[in-house]
Every structure is written in structure tokens, then in C-alpha cells.
Coordinates of C-alpha atoms in Angstrom, one line a residue:
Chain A
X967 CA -23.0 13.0 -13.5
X968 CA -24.7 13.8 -16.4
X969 CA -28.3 14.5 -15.5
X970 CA -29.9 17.7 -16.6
X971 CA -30.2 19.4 -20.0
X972 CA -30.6 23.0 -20.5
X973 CA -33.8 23.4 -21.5
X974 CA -33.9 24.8 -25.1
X975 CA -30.2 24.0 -26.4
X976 CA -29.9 20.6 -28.0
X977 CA -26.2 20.0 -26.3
X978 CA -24.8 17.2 -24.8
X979 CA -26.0 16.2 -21.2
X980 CA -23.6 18.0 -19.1
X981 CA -24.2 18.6 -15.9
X982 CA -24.0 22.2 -15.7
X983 CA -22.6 21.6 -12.2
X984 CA -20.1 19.2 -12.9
X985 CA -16.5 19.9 -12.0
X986 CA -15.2 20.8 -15.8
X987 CA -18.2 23.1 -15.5
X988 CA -17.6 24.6 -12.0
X989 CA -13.9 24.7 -12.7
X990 CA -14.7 26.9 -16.2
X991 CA -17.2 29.2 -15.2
X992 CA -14.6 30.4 -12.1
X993 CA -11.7 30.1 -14.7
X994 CA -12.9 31.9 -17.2
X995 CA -14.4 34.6 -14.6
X996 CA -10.5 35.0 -13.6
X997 CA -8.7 35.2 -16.9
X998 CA -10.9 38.1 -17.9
X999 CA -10.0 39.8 -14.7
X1000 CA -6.0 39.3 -15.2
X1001 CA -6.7 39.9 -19.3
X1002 CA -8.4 43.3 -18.1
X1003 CA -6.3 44.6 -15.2
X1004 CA -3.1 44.1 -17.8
X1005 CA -2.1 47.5 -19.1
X1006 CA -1.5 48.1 -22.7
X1007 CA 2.0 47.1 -23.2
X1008 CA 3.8 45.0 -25.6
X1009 CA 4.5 41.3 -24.6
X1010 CA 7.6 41.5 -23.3
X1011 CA 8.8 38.5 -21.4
X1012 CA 8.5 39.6 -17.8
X1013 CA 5.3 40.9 -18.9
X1014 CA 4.4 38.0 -20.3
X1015 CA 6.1 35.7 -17.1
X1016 CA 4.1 37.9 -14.8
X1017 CA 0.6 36.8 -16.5
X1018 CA 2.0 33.0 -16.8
X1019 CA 2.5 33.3 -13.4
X1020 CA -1.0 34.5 -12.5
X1021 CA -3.1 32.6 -14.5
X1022 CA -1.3 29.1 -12.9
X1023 CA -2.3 30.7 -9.9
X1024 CA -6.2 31.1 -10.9
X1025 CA -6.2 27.8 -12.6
X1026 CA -4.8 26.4 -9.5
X1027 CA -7.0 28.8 -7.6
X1028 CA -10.3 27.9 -9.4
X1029 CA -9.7 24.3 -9.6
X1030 CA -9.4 24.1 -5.9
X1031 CA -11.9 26.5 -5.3
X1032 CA -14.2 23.7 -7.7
X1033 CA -13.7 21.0 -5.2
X1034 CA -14.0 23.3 -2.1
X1035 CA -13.0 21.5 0.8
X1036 CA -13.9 18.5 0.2
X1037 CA -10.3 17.1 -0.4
X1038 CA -7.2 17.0 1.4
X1039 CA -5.1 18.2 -1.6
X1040 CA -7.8 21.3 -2.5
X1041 CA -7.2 22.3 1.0
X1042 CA -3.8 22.2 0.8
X1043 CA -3.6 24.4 -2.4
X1044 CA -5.7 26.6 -1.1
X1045 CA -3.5 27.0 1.7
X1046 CA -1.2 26.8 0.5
X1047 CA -2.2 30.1 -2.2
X1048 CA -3.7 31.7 0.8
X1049 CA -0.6 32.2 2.7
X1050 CA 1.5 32.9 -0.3
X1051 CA 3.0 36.4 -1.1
X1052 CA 2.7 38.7 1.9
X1053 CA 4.5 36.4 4.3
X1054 CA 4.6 33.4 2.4
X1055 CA 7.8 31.7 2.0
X1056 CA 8.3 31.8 5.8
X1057 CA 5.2 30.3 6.5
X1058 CA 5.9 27.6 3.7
X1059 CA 8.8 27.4 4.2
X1060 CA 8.5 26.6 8.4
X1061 CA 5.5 24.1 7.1
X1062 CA 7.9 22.5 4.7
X1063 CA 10.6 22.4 7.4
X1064 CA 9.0 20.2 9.7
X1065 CA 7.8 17.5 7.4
X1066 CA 10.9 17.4 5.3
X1067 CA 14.2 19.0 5.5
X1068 CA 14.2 20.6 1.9
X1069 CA 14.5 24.2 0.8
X1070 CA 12.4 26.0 -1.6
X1071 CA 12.4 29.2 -2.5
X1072 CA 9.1 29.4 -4.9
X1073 CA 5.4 27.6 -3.9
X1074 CA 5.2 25.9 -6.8
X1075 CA 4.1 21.9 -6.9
X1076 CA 6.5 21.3 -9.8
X1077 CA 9.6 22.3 -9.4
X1078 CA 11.2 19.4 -7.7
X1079 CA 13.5 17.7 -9.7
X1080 CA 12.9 14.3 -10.2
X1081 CA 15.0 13.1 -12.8
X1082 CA 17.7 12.8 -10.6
X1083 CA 16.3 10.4 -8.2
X1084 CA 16.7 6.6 -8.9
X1085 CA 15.0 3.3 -7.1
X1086 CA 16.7 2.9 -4.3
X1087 CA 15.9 -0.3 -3.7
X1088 CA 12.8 -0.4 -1.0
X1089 CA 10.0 0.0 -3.8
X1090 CA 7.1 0.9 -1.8
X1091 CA 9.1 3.7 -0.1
X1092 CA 10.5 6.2 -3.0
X1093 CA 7.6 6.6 -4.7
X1094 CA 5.7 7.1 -2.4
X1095 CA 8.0 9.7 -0.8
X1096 CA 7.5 10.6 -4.4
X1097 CA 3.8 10.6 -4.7
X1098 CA 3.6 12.7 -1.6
X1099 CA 5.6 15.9 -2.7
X1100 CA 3.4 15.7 -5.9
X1101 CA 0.1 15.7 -4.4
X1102 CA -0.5 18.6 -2.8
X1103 CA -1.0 18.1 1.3
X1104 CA 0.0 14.4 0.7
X1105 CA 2.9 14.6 3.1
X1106 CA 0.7 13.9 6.2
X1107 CA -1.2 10.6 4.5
X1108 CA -1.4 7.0 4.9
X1109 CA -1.2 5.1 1.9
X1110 CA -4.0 4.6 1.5
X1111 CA -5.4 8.0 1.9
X1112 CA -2.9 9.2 -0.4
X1113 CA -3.8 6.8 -3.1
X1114 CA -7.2 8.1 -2.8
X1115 CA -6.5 11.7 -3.1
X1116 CA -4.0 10.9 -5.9
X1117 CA -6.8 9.4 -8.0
X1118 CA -9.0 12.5 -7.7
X1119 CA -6.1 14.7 -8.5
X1120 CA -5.9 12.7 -11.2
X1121 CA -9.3 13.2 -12.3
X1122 CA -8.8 17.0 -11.8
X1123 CA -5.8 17.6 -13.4
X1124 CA -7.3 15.8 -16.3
X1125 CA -10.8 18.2 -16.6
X1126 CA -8.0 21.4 -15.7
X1127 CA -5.8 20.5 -18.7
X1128 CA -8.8 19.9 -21.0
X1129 CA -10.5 23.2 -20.4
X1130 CA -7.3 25.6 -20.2
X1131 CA -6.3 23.7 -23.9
X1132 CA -10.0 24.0 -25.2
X1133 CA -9.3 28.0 -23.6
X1134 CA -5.6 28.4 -25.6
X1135 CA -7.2 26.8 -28.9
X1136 CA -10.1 29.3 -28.9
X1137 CA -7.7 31.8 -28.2
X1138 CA -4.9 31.5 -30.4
X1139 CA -7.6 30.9 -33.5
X1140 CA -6.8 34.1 -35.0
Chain B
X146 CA 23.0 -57.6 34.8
X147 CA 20.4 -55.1 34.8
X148 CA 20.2 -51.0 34.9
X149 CA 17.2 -50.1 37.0
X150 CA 16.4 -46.6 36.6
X151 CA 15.2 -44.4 38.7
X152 CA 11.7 -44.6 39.6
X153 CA 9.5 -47.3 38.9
X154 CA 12.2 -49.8 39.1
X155 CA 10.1 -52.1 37.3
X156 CA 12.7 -53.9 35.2
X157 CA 10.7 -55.5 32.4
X158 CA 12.6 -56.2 29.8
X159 CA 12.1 -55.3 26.2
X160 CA 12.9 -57.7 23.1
X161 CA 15.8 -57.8 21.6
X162 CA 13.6 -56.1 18.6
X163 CA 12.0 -53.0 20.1
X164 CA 15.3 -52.3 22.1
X165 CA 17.4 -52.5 18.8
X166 CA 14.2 -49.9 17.3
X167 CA 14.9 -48.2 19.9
X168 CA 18.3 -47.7 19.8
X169 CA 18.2 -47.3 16.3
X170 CA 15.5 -44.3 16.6
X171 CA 17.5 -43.0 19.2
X172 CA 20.7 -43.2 18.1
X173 CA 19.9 -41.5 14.7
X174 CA 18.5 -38.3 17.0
X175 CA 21.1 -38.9 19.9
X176 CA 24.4 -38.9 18.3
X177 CA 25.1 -35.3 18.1
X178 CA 23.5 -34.9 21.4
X179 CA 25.5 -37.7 22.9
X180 CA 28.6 -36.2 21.6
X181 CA 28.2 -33.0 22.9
X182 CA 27.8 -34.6 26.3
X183 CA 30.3 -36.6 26.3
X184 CA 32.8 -33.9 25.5
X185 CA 31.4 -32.1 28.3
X186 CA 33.1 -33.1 31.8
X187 CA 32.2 -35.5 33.2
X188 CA 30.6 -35.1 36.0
X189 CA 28.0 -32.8 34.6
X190 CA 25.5 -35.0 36.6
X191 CA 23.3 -31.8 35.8
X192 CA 23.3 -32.0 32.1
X193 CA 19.7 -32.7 30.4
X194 CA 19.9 -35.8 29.2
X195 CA 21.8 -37.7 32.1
X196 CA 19.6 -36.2 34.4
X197 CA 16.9 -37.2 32.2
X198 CA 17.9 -40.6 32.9
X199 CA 19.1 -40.3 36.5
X200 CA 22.1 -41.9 36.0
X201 CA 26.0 -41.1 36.3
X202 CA 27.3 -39.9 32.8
X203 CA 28.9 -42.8 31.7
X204 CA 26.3 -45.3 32.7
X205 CA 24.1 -43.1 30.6
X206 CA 26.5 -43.3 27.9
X207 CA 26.8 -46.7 28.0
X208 CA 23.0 -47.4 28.2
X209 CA 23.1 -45.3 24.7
X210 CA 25.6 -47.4 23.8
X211 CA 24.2 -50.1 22.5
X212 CA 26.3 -53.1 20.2
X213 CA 24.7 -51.7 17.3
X214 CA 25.4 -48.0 17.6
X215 CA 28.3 -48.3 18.9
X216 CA 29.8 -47.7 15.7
X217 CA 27.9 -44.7 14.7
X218 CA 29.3 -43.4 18.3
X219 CA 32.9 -42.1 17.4
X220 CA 34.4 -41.0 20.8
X221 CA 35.0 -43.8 23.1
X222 CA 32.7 -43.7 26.5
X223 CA 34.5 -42.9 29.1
X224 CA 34.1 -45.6 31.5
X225 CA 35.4 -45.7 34.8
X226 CA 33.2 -48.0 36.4
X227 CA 34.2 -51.5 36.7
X228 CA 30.9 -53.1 35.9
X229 CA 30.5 -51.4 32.9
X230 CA 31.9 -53.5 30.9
X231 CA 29.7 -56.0 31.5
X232 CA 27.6 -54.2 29.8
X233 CA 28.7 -54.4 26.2
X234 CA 28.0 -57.4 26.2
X235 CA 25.0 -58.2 27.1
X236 CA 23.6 -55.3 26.7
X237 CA 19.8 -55.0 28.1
X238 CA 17.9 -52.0 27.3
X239 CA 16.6 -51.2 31.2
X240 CA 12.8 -50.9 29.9
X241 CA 11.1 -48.6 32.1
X242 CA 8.0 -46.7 31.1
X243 CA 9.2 -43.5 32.9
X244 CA 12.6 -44.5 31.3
X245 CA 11.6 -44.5 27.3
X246 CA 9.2 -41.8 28.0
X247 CA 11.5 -39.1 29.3
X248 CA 14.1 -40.6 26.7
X249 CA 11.5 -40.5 24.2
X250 CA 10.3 -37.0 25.4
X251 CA 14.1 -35.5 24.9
X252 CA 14.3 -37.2 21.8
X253 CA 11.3 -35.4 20.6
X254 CA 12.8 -32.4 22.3
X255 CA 16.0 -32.8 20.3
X256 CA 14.1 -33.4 17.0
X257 CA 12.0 -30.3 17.4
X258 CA 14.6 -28.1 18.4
X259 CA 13.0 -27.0 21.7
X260 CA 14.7 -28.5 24.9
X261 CA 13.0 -27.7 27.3
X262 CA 11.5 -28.9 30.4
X263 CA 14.6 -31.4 31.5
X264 CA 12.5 -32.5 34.4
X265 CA 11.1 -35.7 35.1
X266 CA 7.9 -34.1 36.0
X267 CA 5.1 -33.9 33.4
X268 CA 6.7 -30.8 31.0
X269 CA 4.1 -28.6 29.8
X270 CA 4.9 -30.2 26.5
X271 CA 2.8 -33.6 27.3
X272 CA 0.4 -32.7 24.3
X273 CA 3.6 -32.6 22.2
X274 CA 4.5 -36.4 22.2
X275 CA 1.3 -37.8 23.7
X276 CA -1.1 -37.3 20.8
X277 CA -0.6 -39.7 18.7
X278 CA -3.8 -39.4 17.6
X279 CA -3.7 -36.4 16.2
X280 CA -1.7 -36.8 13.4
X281 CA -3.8 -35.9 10.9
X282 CA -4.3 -32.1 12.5
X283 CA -1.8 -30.4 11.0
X284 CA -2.8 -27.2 11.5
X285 CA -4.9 -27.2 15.1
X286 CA -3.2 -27.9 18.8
X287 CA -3.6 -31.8 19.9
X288 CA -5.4 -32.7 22.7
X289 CA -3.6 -33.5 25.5
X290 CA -3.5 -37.4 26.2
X291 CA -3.5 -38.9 29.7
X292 CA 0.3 -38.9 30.4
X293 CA 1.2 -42.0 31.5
X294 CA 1.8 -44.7 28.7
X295 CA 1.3 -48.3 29.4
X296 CA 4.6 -50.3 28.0
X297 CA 3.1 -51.7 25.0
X298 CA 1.6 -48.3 23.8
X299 CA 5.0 -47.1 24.1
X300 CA 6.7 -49.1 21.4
X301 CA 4.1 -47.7 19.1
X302 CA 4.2 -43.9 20.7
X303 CA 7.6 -43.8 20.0
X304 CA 7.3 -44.5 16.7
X305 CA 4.6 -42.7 16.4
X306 CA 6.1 -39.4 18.2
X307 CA 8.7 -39.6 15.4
X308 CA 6.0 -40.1 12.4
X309 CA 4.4 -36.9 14.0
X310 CA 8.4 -35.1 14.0
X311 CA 8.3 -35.5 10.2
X312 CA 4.9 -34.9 9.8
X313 CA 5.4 -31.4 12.1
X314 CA 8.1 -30.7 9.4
X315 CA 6.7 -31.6 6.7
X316 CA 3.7 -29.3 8.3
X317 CA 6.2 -26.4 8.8
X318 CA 7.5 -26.8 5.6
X319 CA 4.1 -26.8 3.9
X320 CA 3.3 -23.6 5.8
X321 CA 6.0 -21.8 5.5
X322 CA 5.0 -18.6 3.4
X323 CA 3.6 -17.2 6.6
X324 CA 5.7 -15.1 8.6
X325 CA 5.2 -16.9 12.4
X326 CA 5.0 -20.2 11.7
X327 CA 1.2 -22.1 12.1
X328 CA 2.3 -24.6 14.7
X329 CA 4.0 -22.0 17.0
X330 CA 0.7 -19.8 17.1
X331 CA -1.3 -22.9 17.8
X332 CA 1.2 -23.4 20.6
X333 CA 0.9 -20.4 21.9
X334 CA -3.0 -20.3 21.6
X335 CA -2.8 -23.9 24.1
X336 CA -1.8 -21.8 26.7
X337 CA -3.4 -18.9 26.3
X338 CA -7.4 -18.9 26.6
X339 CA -7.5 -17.2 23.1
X340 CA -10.1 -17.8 20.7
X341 CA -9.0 -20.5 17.9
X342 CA -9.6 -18.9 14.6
X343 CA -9.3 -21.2 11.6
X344 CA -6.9 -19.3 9.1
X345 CA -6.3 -20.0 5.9
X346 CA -3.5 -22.4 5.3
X347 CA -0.6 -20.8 5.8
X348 CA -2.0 -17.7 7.1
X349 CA -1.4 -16.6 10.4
X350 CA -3.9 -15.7 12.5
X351 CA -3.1 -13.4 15.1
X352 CA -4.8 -10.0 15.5
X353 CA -1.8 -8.0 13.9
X354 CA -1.4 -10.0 10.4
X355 CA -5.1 -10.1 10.1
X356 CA -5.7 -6.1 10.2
X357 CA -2.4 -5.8 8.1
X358 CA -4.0 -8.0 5.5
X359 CA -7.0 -6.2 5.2
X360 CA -4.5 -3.1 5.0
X361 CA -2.9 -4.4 2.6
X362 CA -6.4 -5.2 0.3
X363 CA -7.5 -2.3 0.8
X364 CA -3.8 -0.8 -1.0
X365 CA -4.3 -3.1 -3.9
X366 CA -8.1 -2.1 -4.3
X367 CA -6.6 1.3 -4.7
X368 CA -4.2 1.0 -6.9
X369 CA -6.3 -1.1 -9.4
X370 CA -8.9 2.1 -9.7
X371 CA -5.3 4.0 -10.2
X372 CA -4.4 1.7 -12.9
X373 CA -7.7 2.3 -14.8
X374 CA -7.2 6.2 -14.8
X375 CA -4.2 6.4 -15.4
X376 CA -3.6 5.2 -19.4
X377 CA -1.4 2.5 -20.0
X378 CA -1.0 1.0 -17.1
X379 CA -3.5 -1.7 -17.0
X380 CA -1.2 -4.2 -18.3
X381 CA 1.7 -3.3 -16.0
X382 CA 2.0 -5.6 -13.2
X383 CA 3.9 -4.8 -9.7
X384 CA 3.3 -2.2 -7.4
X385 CA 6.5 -0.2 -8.1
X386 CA 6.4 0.1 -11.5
X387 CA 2.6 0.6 -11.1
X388 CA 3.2 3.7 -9.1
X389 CA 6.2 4.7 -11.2
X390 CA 3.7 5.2 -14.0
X391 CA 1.2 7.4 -11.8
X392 CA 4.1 9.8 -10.5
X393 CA 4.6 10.2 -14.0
X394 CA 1.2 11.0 -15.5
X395 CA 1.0 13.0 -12.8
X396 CA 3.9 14.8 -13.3
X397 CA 2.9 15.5 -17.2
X398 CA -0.3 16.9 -16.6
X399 CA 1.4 19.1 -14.2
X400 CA 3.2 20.0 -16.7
X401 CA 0.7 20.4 -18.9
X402 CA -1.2 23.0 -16.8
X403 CA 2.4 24.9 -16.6
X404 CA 2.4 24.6 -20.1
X405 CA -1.1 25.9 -21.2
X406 CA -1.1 28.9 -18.8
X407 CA 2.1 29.9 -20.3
X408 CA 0.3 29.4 -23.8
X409 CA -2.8 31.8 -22.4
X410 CA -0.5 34.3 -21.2
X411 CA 1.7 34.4 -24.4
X412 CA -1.4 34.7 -26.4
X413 CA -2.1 38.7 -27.2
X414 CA -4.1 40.0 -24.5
X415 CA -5.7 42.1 -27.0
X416 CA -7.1 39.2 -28.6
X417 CA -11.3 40.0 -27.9
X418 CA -13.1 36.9 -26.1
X419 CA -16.5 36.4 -27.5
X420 CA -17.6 33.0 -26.7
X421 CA -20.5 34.0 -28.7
X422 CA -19.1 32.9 -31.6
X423 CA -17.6 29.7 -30.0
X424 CA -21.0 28.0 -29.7
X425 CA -22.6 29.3 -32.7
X426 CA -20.1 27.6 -34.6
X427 CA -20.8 23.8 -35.1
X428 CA -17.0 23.1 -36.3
X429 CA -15.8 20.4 -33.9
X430 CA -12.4 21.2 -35.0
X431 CA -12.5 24.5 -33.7
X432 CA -13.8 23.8 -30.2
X433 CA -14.1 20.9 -27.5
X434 CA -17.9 20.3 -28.1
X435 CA -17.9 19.2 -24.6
X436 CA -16.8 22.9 -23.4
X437 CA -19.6 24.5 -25.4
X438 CA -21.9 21.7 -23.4
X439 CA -20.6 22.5 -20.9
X440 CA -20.7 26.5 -20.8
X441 CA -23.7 27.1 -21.9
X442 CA -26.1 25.1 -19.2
X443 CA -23.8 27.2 -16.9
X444 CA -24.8 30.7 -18.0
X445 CA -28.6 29.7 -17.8
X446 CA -28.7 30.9 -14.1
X447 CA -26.9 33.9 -15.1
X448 CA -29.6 34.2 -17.8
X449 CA -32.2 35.1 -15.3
X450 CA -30.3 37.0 -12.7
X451 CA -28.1 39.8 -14.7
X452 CA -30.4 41.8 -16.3
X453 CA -28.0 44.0 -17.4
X454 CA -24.6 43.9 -18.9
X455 CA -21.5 45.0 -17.0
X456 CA -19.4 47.3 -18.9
X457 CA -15.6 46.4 -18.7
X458 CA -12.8 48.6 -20.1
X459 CA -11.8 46.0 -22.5
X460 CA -13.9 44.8 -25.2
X461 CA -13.5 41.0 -25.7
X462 CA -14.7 39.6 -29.1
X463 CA -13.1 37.0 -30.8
X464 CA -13.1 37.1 -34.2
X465 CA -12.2 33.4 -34.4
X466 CA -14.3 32.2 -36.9
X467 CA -14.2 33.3 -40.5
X468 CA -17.0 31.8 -41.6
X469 CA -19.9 32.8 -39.0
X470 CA -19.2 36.2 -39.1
X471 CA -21.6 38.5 -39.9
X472 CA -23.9 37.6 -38.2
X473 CA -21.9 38.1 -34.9
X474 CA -20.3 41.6 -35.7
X475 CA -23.3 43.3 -34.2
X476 CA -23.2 41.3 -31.3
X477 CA -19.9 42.1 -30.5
X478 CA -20.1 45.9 -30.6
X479 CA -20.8 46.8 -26.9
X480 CA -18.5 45.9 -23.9
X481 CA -19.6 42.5 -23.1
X482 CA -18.2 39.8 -21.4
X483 CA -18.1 36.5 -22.4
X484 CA -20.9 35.2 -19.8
X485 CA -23.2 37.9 -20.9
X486 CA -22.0 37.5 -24.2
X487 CA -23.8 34.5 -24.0
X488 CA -27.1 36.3 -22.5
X489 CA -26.7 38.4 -25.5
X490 CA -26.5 35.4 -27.9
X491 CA -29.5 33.8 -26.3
X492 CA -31.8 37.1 -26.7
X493 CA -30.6 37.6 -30.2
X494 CA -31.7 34.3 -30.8
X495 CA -28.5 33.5 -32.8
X496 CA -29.3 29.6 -32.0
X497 CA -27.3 27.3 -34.4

């Protein structure tokens, strides 16, 4: 994927329309929005949980947004941040309902508990039951499928955590 | 005296060798069988192997009974015919050719496990005992033989017919990894005008295991790319454990995303954001040298297109870097954001 150069900076071959690159420009683009629309207030913690919040969103947001529609799991976030706040956690939660019988309260990919769970025996099964509530719209999936979409997520994930920590570094350098 | 059974009546007689081979063979496969019929009433005319023979029970029995066997035979026969028991003695094994070959037949029956067909007429299994000449096809259907057998092929069919039991067993044995066993689905192609598809051994080859097979490739081809991105896991055989170590890496980098947008929203907002000075800089400790790649090509559209600078309320500098600092004061003076930060860094020509 790397193919062009810019023309007069001596940097490394990136292509400037690669997925870290994509996923940067429209991150970036977003934290500046939520660092401008934040009042001036000191950081206190619901302040501060509030703008956690929103960025995970934009991350999330952008990322998907990177890889358009072109995957089952960027469809899925994006559907599932489109239908979030106003009447979200009905619609999610009616969506959730008929694939599993689960309750959650809060979108959010990561909060499911997993520590708890042991092998129970059929290997295949749990972790792929396992693999599906961590991939985003992997509930509906063969296997194979899923395995597919898990490796790109993979891939994503990877470029997502790299920029936001090359991000926080440049940030917190002072 | 002789036994003339049923049909042919041709009372040849056998020596005294084949008849005791015979007896032998079929006492070894009959005994069970002979004493679950004999517990049976007796006058179960109907049962298979009597009416195999077309005899009343206990002449059956006794024609089993030969001086030999007689031992391996615990329960007495029950004989109430008078003119059995001129049979013990000179015993004469009634050689028929429909005789040993229905006996023959049930005794392959009993050996494989499948009675069926109790009828004297030609059972749909003729292939099963007739081919001796396929013995050395393990895996495809025999030809079926003509089904009459002339009295001195028979000596050697029925030895032959049990060479073939063990070889069948030894066959299923071989083949046993695969879930329906090879010989039944070449029994069920016979009859069926399917297609013979050569399988590998042990491998079945209907329609069902073949699609689930390539399934089942495809799977594995998948999780080896999944072993190569995901670190540590190359060594790690077993699917379980394989995808054990995926849930996990993808859990952590989950994580990790939770974990630096916590970090970008604890970080002062006030803090100024000048990429400016990010790329100038040639510290690789200070920045992911890929990121600075990887922004700049990006802002070369937005080199041509925004002309102007967008004023936002909040001035964004970063004032990272110690070292490369004066020369980046004046650049950070105006309201700029980082992408035309970067316009403004190319036009002041501050190129490292």
C-alpha cells in the first residue's frame, strides 16, 4: 500500500490514503472539534469522563467512517453510533434482544465481562460465541465470515491504537 | 442314509475333508446362531436359518451337528425324530449346491452382521459372497458374479467368502477414521446409479462430507492468516487455544483504545496543538516517524484547496519541543489549526 510520495518531503512512502492516514486526518479533524466546543473549566472528573467518552466515540466514529462500508463490523459501528443517544438503548437494546438474551444498559463493545466465563467443554462453540460479541455485527456470521472480519478488525484496531498513542504522546509532551 | 434338501435333490456327496471344512467354518460362525435357535421353540419352521435349509428344526440342527462340532455345541438337539439318530453316526453332509450356498450365504450374513434376505431366492446381496475375485478391491463395489456356483468352485468360494469376511474387516478397520464407513457407501452407490467418486482412503465421499471438508479448509486457511497477526500465536497449535489467543488480543487493544481516549481526554485541553512543530522535529523519540509520514502527504490536497486559514476560538500550539523553538513561535501566533498549521509550515518553508 505504499505507493506514492509527496512530492517535495523526503518521508517515508506512505500512502497518503492508507487507512492510518484516512483514520488520522478524520481523527484529528474530530478531537479539535471536542478540544474546541469544551468550555473553559477545570478538569473535573465528569468533565473529564464526558470528553473520554466522546473521543471513544470519534475514534470509533472515524475509524469506521475510514473503512466506509466496506465491512460488516464498520457497518455495524456505525449503526450502531447512528442510532445511539436519542432513542438508542431501545433500539439496541430490541436488536440485542433478538440475537441474544442479554441486557445492556450502555453501547459500548467492551463491557462484557469475560473473566468470568470458563471452557465449557465444546471448544469451537465459546469462543466463538466469544469472538462474536467482540466483533462488532459478528453475531449474524458464519465462521468463516467472522474469522475474516476479525482479522481486519485486527488490523484496524492495531493502526487505531498506534495513532491515538502517537496523538497522547505528542500531547502530553509538555 | 441321506438328507436331500430341498431343491435340486442332487445328493452328491462331499468328502469326508470338505464336509469336516465345512463344518468347521461353519460351526466357528454358527454356534451362537445355532444356539439362539435352538432355544427358540421349536417349531419356528420360520426362523432364518432352518428355513434357509428347508428342513424341520431339528433335522437342521442335526445336519449342523456334525461328530466334530458336536462338542463345541453345548445344548443337546432336541431330537424327536426317530431316524435321527442315525445320523450321528454316519453323518453325511447332504452336499447340495443350493444347499452350501444359502448356508454359505447366511454364514456370510452372520459374519457381516447383516441378515438379511432369508429367502432362497437370489438376495440382492449376490455380489457380497460371489466375488471372489475381487478381493483385492478394498475400497470399490465387486462385480456381481453369475450366481450359480458349480460344486467344485464352491469348496473354494466358501473359503474364499470367509478370506473376503476378514479381509472386509480388516478393510473396515483400516478405514475407520471416516465417519460412514467406505464399504457401506460403496454399497449404497451399487444400488443407486450414483457416480463412483474415488475418495481418499478413508474419506468418504458423499456430497455432504465433501462440502464440509472444503468448509472446514477454508476455517483453517483463516485461522492461519489469524495466527500470523495476531503475536505469539504462531507456535500455538489447536484451534481453541488458537482462538483463545485472538479473543484476547482483541480484547487488549480494545482496551487499549479505551485507554488512550481516556489519556487524550485527561490531557489539558488547553494544551495548544501545533503539528507544526511535530514534523519539523527529527527526534524519533518524540513522535511515531510513521505519523509524521503519514500526515503530511495528507495535507498536500488541503495544500491547494484552502487558501485561507479558518479562524477557531482556540489557539492550538504545542510547545512540545524545547529545542526547535524559535523558529516556530511566529508560526504559532495566529489561530491556526493543525491541518493549516501545516499549510503554514510548508509556505514558511520551515523544511527540516
Amino acid at each position: 500500500m505504499n505507493t506514492s510520495k509527496p512530492p517535495t518531503m523526503d518521508l517515508q512512502n506512505l500512502n497518503p490514503s492508507s487507512l492510518k492516514s484516512r483514520f488520522a486526518t478524520r481523527f484529528l479533524r474530530a478531537l479539535t472539534k471536542i478540544n474546541a466546543q469544551k468550555p473553559i473549566s477545570p478538569s473535573s472528573p465528569t468533565e473529564i469522563f464526558q470528553r473520554y467518552r466522546r473521543i471513544k466515540v470519534a475514534a470509533d466514529k472515524s475509524m469506521a467512517y475510514s473503512v466506509r462500508s466496506r465491512r460488516t463490523w464498520s457497518r455495524a459501528t456505525l449503526w450502531r453510533l447512528r442510532t445511539r443517544s436519542p432513542r438508542s438503548r431501545l433500539a439496541t437494546l430490541a436488536r440485542r434482544s433478538s440475537v441474544k438474551t442479554r441486557t445492556t444498559t450502555v453501547v459500548d463493545k467492551t463491557s462484557h465481562g469475560k473473566e468470568n466465563k470458563e471452557e465449557r467443554g465444546a471448544g469451537l462453540g465459546v469462543e466463538e460465541e466469544e469472538l462474536r460479541e467482540l466483533v462488532p455485527g459478528g453475531e449474524a456470521m458464519d465462521l468463516c465470515n467472522l474469522l475474516d472480519e476479525t482479522a481486519h478488525y485486527i488490523k484496524c484496531l492495531t493502526t487505531q491504537v498506534q495513532v491515538m498513542r502517537t496523538i497522547a504522546n505528542l500531547y502530553s509532551l509538555d | 442314509m441321506e438328507l436331500n434338501a430341498g431343491t435340486g435333490g442332487n445328493g452328491s456327496h462331499k468328502t469326508a475333508s470338505e464336509r469336516d471344512e465345512v463344518a468347521a467354518l461353519e460351526s466357528l460362525q454358527f454356534t451362537d446362531e445355532i444356539r439362539r435357535l435352538m432355544s427358540a421353540p421349536g417349531g419356528d419352521n420360520a426362523s432364518s436359518f432352518t428355513a434357509l435349509l428347508e428342513l424341520p428344526a431339528p433335522q437342521a440342527v442335526q445336519l449342523i451337528h456334525s461328530p466334530e462340532s458336536a462338542k463345541l455345541i453345548a445344548a443337546p438337539a432336541p431330537a424327536p425324530a426317530p431316524n435321527v439318530d442315525d445320523f450321528r453316526g454316519s453323518f453325511q453332509f447332504p452336499f447340495n449346491c443350493g444347499l452350501i450356498d444359502r448356508a454359505a450365504r447366511f454364514s456370510v450374513f452372520a459374519g457381516d452382521g447383516n441378515i438379511n434376505g432369508n429367502n432362497k431366492s437370489n438376495s440382492p446381496e449376490p455380489t457380497s459372497y460371489n466375488s471372489s475375485a475381487s478381493l483385492q478391491k478394498p475400497v470399490k463395489s465387486e462385480p456381481a458374479e453369475t450366481e450359480s456356483s458349480q460344486p467344485l468352485v464352491s469348496d473354494p468360494t466358501v473359503e474364499n467368502r470367509s478370506i473376503k469376511r476378514k479381509d472386509r474387516e480388516k478393510v473396515k478397520g483400516s478405514s475407520k477414521k471416516s465417519k460412514t464407513s467406505v464399504k457401506e457407501s460403496s454399497d449404497d452407490a451399487e444400488k443407486l446409479p450414483y457416480v463412483h467418486v474415488r475418495a481418499r482412503r478413508g474419506q468418504a465421499t458423499d456430497s455432504h462430507s465433501l462440502a464440509e471438508r472444503a468448509r472446514r479448509e477454508k476455517i483453517n486457511a483463516r485461522m492461519k492468516l489469524l495466527q500470523d497477526l495476531v503475536p505469539g500465536c504462531s507456535k500455538i497449535s489447536g484451534t481453541a487455544i488458537v482462538l483463545d489467543e485472538i479473543i484476547n488480543h482483541v480484547q487488549s487493544l480494545q482496551r487499549q483504545v479505551e485507554f488512550l481516549s481516556m489519556r487524550l481526554a485527561a490531557v489539558n485541553p488547553r494544551i495548544d496543538f501545533n503539528l507544526d512543530s511535530v514534523f519539523t522535529a527529527e527526534s524519533g523519540s518524540l513522535m511515531d516517524s510513521n505519523f509524521s509520514g503519514m500526515v503530511i502527504p495528507m495535507m498536500w490536497p488541503e495544500v491547494q484547496l484552502n487558501g485561507n486559514r479558518q479562524q477557531y476560538p482556540q489557539q492550538l500550539h504545542l510547545d512540545a519541543f524545547q529545542q526547535p523553538v524559535s523558529g516556530r513561535e511566529e508560526v504559532c501566533n495566529s489561530y491556526i489549526t493543525p491541518e493549516n498549521s501545516l499549510l503554514n509550515y510548508d509556505s514558511s518553508g520551515n523544511s527540516a
